[in-house]
Tab-separated table of C-alpha atoms in Angstrom:
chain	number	residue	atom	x	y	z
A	19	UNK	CA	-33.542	34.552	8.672
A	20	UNK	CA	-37.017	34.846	9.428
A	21	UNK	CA	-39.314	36.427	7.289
A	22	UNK	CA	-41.034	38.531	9.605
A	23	UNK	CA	-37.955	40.031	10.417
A	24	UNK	CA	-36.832	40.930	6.972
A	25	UNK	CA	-36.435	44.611	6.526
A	26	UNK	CA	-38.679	44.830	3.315
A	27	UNK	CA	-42.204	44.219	6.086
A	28	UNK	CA	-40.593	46.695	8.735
A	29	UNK	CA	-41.634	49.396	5.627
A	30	UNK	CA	-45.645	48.671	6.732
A	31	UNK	CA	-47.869	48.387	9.494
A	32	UNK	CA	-48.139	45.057	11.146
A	33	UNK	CA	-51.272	44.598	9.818
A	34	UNK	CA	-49.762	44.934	6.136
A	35	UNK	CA	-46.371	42.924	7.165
A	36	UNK	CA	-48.368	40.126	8.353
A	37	UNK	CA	-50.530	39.869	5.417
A	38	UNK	CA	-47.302	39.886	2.952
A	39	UNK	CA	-45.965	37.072	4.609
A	40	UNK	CA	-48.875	35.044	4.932
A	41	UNK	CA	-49.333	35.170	0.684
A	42	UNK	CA	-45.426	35.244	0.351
A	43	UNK	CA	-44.297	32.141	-0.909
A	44	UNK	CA	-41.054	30.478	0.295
A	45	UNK	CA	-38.280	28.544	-2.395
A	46	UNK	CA	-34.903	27.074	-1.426
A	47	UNK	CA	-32.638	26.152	-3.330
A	48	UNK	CA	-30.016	23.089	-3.376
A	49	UNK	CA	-28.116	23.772	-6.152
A	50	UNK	CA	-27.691	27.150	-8.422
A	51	UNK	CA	-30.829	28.362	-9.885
A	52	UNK	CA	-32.135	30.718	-12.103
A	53	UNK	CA	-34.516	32.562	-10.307
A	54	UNK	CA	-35.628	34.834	-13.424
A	55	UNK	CA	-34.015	35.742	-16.711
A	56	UNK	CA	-33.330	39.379	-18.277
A	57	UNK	CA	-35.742	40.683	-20.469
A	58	UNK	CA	-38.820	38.126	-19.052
A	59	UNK	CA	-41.983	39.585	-17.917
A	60	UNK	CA	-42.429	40.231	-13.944
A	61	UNK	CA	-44.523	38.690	-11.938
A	62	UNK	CA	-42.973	38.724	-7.908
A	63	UNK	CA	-40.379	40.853	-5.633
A	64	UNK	CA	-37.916	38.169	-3.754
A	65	UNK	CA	-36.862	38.568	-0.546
A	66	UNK	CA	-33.290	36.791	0.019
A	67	UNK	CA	-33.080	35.276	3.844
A	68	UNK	CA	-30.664	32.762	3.051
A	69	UNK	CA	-27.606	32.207	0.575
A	70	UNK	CA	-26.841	34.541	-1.996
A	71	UNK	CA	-28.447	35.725	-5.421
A	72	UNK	CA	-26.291	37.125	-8.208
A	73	UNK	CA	-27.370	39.216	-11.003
A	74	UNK	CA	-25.618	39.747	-14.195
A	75	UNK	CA	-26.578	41.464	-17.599
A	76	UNK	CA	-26.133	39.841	-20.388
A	77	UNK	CA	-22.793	41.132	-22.284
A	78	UNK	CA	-22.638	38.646	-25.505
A	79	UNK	CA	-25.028	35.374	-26.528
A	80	UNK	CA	-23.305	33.261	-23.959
A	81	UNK	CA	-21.289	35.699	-21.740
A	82	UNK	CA	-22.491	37.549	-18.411
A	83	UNK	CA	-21.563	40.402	-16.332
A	84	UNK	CA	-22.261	40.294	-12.453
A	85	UNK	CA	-23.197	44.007	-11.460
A	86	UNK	CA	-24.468	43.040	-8.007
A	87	UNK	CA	-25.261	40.523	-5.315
A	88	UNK	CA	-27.791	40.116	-3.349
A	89	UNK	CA	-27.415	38.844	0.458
A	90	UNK	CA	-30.201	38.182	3.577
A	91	UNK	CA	-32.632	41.004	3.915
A	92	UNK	CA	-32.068	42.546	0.549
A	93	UNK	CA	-34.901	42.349	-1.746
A	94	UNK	CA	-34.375	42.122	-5.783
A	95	UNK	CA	-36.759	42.708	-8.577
A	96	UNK	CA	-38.191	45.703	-7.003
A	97	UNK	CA	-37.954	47.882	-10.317
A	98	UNK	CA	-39.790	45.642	-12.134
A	99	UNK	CA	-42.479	45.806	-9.989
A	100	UNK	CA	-42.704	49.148	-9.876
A	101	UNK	CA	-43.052	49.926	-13.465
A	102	UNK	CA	-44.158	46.613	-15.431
A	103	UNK	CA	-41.425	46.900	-17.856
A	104	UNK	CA	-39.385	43.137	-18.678
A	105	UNK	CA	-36.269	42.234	-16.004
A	106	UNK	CA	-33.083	44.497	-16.410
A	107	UNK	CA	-30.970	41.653	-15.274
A	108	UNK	CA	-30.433	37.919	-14.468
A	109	UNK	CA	-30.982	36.568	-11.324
A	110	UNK	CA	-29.447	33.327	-10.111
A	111	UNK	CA	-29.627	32.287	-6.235
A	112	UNK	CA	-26.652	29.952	-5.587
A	113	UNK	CA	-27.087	26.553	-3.284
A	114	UNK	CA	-28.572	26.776	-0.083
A	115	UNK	CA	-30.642	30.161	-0.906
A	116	UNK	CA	-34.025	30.623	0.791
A	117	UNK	CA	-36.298	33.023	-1.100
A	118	UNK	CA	-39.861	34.297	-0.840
A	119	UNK	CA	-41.502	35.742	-3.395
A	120	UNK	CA	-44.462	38.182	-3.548
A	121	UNK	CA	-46.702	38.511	-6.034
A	122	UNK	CA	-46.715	41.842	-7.940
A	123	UNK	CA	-50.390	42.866	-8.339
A	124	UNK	CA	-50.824	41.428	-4.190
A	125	UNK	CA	-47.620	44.042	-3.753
A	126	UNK	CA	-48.979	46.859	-5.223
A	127	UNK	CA	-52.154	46.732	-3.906
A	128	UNK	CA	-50.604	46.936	0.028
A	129	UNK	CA	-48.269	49.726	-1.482
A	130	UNK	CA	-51.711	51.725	-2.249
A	131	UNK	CA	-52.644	51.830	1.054
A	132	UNK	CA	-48.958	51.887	2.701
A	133	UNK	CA	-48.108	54.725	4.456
A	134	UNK	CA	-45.824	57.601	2.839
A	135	UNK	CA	-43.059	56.584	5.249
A	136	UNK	CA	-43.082	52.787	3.698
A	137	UNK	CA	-42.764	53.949	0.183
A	138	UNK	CA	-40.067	56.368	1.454
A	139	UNK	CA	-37.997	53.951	2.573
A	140	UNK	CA	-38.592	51.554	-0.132
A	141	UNK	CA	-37.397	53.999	-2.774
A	142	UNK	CA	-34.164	55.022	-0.577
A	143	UNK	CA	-33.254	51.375	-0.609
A	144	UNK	CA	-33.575	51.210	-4.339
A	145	UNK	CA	-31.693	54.060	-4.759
A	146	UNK	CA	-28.507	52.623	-2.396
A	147	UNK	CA	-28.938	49.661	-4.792
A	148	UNK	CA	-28.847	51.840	-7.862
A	149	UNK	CA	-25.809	53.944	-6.353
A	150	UNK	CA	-23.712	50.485	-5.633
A	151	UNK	CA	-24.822	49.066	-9.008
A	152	UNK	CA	-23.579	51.883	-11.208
A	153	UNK	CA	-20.469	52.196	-9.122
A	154	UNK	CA	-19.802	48.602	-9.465
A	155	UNK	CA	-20.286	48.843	-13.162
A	156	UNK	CA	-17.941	51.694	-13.161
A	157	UNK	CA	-15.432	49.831	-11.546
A	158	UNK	CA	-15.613	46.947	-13.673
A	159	UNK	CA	-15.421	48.809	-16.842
A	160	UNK	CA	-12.198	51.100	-15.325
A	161	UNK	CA	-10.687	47.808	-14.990
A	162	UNK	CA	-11.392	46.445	-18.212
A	163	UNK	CA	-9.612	48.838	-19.538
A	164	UNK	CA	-6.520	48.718	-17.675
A	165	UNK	CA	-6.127	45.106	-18.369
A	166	UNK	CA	-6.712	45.932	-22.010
A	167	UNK	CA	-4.007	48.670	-21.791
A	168	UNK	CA	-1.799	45.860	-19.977
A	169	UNK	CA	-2.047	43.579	-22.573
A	170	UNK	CA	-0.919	46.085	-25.087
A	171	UNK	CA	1.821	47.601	-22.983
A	172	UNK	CA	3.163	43.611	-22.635
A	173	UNK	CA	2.825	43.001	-25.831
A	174	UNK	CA	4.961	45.902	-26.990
A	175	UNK	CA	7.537	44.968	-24.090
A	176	UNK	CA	7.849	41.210	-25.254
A	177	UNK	CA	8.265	42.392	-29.064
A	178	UNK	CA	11.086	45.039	-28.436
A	179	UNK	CA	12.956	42.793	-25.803
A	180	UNK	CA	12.845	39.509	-27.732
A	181	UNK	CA	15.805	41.072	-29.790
A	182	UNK	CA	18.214	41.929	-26.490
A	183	UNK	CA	17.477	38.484	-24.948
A	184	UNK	CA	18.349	36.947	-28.172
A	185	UNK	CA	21.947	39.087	-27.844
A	186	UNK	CA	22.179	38.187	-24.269
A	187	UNK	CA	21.339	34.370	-24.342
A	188	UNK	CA	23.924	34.135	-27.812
A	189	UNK	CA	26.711	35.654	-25.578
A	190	UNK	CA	26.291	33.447	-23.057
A	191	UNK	CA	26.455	30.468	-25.037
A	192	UNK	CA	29.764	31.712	-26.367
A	193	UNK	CA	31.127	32.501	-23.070
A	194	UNK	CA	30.017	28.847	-22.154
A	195	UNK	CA	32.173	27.744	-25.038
A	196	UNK	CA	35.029	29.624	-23.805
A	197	UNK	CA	34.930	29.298	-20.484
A	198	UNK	CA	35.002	25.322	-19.676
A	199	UNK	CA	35.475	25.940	-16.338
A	200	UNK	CA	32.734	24.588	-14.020
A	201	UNK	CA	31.830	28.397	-12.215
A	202	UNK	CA	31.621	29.923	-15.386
A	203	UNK	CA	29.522	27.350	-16.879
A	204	UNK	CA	27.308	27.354	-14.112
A	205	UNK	CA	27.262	31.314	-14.384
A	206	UNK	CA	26.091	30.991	-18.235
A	207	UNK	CA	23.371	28.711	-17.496
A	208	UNK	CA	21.829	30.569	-14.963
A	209	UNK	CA	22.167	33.629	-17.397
A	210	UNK	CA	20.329	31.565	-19.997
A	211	UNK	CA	17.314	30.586	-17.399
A	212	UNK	CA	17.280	34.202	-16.051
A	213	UNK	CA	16.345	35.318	-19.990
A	214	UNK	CA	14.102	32.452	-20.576
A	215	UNK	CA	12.638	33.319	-17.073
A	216	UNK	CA	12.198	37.296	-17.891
A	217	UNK	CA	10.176	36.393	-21.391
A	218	UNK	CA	7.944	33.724	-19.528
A	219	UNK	CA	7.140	36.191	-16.810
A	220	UNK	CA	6.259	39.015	-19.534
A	221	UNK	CA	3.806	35.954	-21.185
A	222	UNK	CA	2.365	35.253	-18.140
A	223	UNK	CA	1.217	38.823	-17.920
A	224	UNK	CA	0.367	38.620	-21.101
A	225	UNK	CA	-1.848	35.527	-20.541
A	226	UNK	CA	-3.239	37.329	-17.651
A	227	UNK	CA	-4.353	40.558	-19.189
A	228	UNK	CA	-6.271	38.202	-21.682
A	229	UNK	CA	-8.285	36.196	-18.425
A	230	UNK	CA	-6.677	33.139	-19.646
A	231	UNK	CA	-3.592	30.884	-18.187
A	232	UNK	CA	-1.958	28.471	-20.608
A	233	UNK	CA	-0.720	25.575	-18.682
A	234	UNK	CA	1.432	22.745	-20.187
A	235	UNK	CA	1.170	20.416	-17.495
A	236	UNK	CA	3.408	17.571	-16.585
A	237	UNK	CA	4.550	14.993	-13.533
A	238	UNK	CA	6.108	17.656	-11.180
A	239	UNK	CA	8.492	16.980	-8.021
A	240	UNK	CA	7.946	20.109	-6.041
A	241	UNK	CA	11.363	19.307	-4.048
A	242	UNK	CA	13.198	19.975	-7.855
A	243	UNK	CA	11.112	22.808	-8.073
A	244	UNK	CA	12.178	24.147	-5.099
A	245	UNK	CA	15.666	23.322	-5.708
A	246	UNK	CA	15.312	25.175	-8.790
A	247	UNK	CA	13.672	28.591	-7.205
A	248	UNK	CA	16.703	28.091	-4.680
A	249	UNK	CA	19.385	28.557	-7.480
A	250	UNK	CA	17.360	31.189	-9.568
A	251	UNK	CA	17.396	33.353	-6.663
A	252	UNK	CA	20.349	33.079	-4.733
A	253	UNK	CA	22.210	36.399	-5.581
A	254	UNK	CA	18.766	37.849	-5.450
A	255	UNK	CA	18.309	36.580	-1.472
A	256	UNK	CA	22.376	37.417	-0.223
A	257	UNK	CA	21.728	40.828	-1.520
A	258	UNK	CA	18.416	41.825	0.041
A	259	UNK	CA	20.021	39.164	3.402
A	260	UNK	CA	17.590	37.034	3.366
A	261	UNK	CA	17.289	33.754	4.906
A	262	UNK	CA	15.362	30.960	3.125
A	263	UNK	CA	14.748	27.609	4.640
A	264	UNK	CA	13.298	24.794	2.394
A	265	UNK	CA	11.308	21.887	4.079
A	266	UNK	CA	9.282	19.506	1.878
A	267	UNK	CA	9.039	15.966	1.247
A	268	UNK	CA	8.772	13.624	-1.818
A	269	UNK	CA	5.536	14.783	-3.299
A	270	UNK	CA	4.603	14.895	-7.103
A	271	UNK	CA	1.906	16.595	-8.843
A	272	UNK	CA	0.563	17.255	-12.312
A	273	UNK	CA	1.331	20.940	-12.701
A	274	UNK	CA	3.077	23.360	-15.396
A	275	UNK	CA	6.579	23.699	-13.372
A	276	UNK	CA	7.200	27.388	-15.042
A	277	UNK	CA	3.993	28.942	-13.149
A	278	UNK	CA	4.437	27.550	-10.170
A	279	UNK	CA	7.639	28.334	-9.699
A	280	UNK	CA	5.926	32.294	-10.804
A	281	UNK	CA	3.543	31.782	-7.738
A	282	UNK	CA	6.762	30.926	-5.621
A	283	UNK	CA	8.502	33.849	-7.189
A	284	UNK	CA	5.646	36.415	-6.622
A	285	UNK	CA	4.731	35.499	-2.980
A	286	UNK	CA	8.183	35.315	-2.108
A	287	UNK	CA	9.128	38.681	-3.828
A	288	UNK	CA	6.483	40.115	-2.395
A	289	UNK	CA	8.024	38.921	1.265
A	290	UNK	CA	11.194	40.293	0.386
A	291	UNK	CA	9.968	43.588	-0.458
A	292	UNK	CA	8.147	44.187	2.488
A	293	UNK	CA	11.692	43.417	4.559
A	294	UNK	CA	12.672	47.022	3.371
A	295	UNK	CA	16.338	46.055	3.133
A	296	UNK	CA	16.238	45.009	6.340
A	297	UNK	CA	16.717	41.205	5.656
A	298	UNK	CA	14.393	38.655	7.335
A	299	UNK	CA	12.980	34.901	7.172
A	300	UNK	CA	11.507	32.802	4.686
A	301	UNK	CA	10.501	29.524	5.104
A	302	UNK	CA	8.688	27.225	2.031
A	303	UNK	CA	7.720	23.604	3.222
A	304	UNK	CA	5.703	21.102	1.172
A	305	UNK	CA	3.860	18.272	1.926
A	306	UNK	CA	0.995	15.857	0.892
A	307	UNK	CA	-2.211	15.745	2.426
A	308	UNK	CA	-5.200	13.318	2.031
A	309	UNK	CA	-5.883	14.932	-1.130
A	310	UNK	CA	-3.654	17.731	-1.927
A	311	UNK	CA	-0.213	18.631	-2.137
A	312	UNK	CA	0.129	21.231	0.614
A	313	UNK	CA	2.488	24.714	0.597
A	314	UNK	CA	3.212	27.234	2.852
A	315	UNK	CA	5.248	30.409	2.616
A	316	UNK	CA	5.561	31.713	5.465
A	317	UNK	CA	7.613	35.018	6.275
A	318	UNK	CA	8.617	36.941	9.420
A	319	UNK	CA	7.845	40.559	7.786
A	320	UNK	CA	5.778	43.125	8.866
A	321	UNK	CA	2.474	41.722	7.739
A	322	UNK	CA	-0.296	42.751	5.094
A	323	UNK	CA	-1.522	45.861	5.801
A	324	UNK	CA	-5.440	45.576	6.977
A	325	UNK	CA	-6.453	48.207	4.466
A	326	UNK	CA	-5.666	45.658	1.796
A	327	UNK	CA	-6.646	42.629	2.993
A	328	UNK	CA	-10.011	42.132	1.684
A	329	UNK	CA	-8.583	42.724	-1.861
A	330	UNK	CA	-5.292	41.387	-1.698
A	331	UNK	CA	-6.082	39.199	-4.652
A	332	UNK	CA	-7.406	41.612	-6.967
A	333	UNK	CA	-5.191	43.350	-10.034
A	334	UNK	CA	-3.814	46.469	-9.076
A	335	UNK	CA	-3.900	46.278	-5.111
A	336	UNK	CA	-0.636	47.273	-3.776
A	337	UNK	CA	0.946	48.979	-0.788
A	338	UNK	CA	4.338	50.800	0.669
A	339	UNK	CA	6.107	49.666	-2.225
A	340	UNK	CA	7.799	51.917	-4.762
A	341	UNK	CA	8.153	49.481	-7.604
A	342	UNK	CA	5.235	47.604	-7.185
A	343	UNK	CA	1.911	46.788	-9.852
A	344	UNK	CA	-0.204	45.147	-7.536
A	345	UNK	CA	-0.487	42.182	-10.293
A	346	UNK	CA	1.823	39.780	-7.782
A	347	UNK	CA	-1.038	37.993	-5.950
A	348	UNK	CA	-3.647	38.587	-8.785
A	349	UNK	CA	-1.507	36.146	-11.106
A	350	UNK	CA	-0.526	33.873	-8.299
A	351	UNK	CA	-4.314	33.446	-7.640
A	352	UNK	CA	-5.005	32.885	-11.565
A	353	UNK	CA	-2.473	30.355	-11.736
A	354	UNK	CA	-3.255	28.025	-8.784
A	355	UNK	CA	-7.294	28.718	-9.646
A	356	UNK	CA	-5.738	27.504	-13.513
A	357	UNK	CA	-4.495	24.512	-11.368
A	358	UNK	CA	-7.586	23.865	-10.171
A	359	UNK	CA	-6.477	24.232	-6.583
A	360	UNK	CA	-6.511	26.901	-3.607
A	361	UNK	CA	-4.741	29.244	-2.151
A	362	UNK	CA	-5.316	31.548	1.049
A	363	UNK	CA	-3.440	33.546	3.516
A	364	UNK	CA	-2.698	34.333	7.271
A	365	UNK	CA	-1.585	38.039	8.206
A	366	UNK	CA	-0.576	39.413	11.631
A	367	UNK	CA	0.841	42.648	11.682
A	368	UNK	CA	4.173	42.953	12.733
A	369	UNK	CA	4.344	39.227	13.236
A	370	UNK	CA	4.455	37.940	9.911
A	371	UNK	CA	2.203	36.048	6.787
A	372	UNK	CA	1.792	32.755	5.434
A	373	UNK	CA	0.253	31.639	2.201
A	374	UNK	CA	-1.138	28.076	1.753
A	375	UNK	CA	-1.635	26.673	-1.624
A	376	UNK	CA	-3.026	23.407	-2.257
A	377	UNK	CA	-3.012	21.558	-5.275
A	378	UNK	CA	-4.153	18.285	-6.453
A	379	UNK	CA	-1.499	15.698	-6.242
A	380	UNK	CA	-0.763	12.442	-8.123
A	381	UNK	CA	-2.260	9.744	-6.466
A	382	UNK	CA	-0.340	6.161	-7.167
């Protein structure tokens, strides 16, 4: 944007807004930049008219917290200049940011002779920065603390449970040995992955909760994969009548099979919940790309509700469903982001979604 038109000079006469921009000096940036770290002394106010600039306070020696960000024809640094004490926070303008800066002394001397109405709106602005700041900082700390209560609850769940699924896989090894029969062999193995599956899940969590994602990566073929969702949940998708079609070709990539087959799992689950009992369509297909290996989930459900759709990837966002923790697409997210790869989504309602993941595939 231009910086006439920023709404920092509409606070003064034209006079005054003319003279600010003509001492105002203009830096863009390519890459990210630190514009100005916490605790240094201040010497400008920035104006943002391109790009973005975050700030963050300082939580450890190496660790930041973002408590706001700053977009075209916001202003930052404004507090400083007010009252000469050090910066409150970091500032770093990511690539492709235009700023212009002000000197502070040139500032405050046009602020002497600004009119009431110019300072007025200046300080409303700075409070509606303080107001989003503090309840951004609120938020963040409310969900600290469920994910720290999360990690505890999982932890307890995965150390009283261990003991059960240690009964339940046992018995089904038995019943394997006394049952030679092909169906009940089959039934025992897929009792066996359902356990291992239920502790992995309750890990994942676990691993989640924590901000990290363990992955023990290997050559996957996402058709096997596939195959292998296909059999975990077949008695789940007869009983809630659903139909699932599988397209994919041959493609292969370096990827921990258990957490992808989670992302299938919660995407899919998700689908199936939203059906309502009513049964309905799923279709997964897989293919390579010039660079990725491609997926797309696609189901003919009711859609994601627009209230939710800006947050659909954050912890705890969840909607119409009785049993649900909103942690489905959070940890779907976290494990293809673990992958290094992408994943986004197309809603319409009462025509249906589809999720695309990409991930980076094995190039001979």
């Amino acid at each position: 944007m231009d910086l006439a038109s920023h709404r920092f000079m509409s606070y003064f006469e034209p006079e005054q807004a003319a003279h600010l921009c003509q001492i105002a000096i203009l830096e863009s940036f390519v890459e990210e930049t630190l514009v100005f770290e916490e605790g240094q002394e201040v010497d400008f106010l920035y104006l943002v008219l391109e790009g973005e600039v975050e700030l963050s306070k300082r939580i450890d020696s190496n660790k930041y917290q973002t408590v706001a960000v700053a977009k075209p024809d916001d202003f930052i640094g404004e507090l400083g200049v007010l009252d000469g004490e050090p910066r409150s926070a970091r500032a770093v303008a990511g690539g492709g940011s235009t700023l212009a800066k002000i000197g502070r002394e040139a500032l405050i001397e046009t602020l002497q002779f600004a009119k009431g109405s110019a300072v007025l709106q200046m300080f409303s602005f700075i409070t509606k920065n303080l107001r989003d700041t503090t309840d951004q900082y609120v938020n963040q700390f409310v969900h600290k603390q469920k994910m720290v209560l999360l990690g505890e609850m999982v932890s307890t769940i995965i150390h009283d449970f261990k003991s059960p699924f240690t009964g339940i896989k046992l018995s089904s090894e038995m019943l394997k040995e006394m049952h030679p029969d092909q169906e009940s062999q089959e039934w025992c193995e897929l009792i066996q992955l359902q356990v291992q599956r239920m502790l992995g899940m309750a890990e994942e969590v676990l691993e989640f909760s924590r901000g990290n994602s363990v992955l023990n990566k290997k050559p996957v073929h996402l058709i096997q994969t596939l195959q292998q969702f296909l059999k975990l949940n077949r008695v789940y998708f007869d009983a809630a009548k659903v139909d699932l079609v599988i397209r994919v070709t041959e493609v292969i990539v370096e990827a921990d099979e258990n957490k992808i087959l989670r992302v299938l799992q919660n995407l899919v689950g998700n689908a199936v919940e939203a059906f309502g009992g009513r049964g309905g369509r799923v279709e997964i297909a897989a293919w390579e790309s010039e660079e990725w290996a491609e997926i797309s989930i696609y189901d003919n459900g009711p859609g994601i509700p627009q209230s939710i759709k800006e947050k659909l990837f954050e912890p705890f966002v969840t909607y119409g469903k009785r049993t649900g923790t909103g942690l489905g697409t959070a940890i779907a997210k976290s494990i293809v982001d673990a992958h290094q790869g992408e994943i986004t989504y197309e809603s319409q309602d009462q025509q249906g979604t589809t999720f695309y993941i990409r991930l980076p595939k094995i190039t001979s």
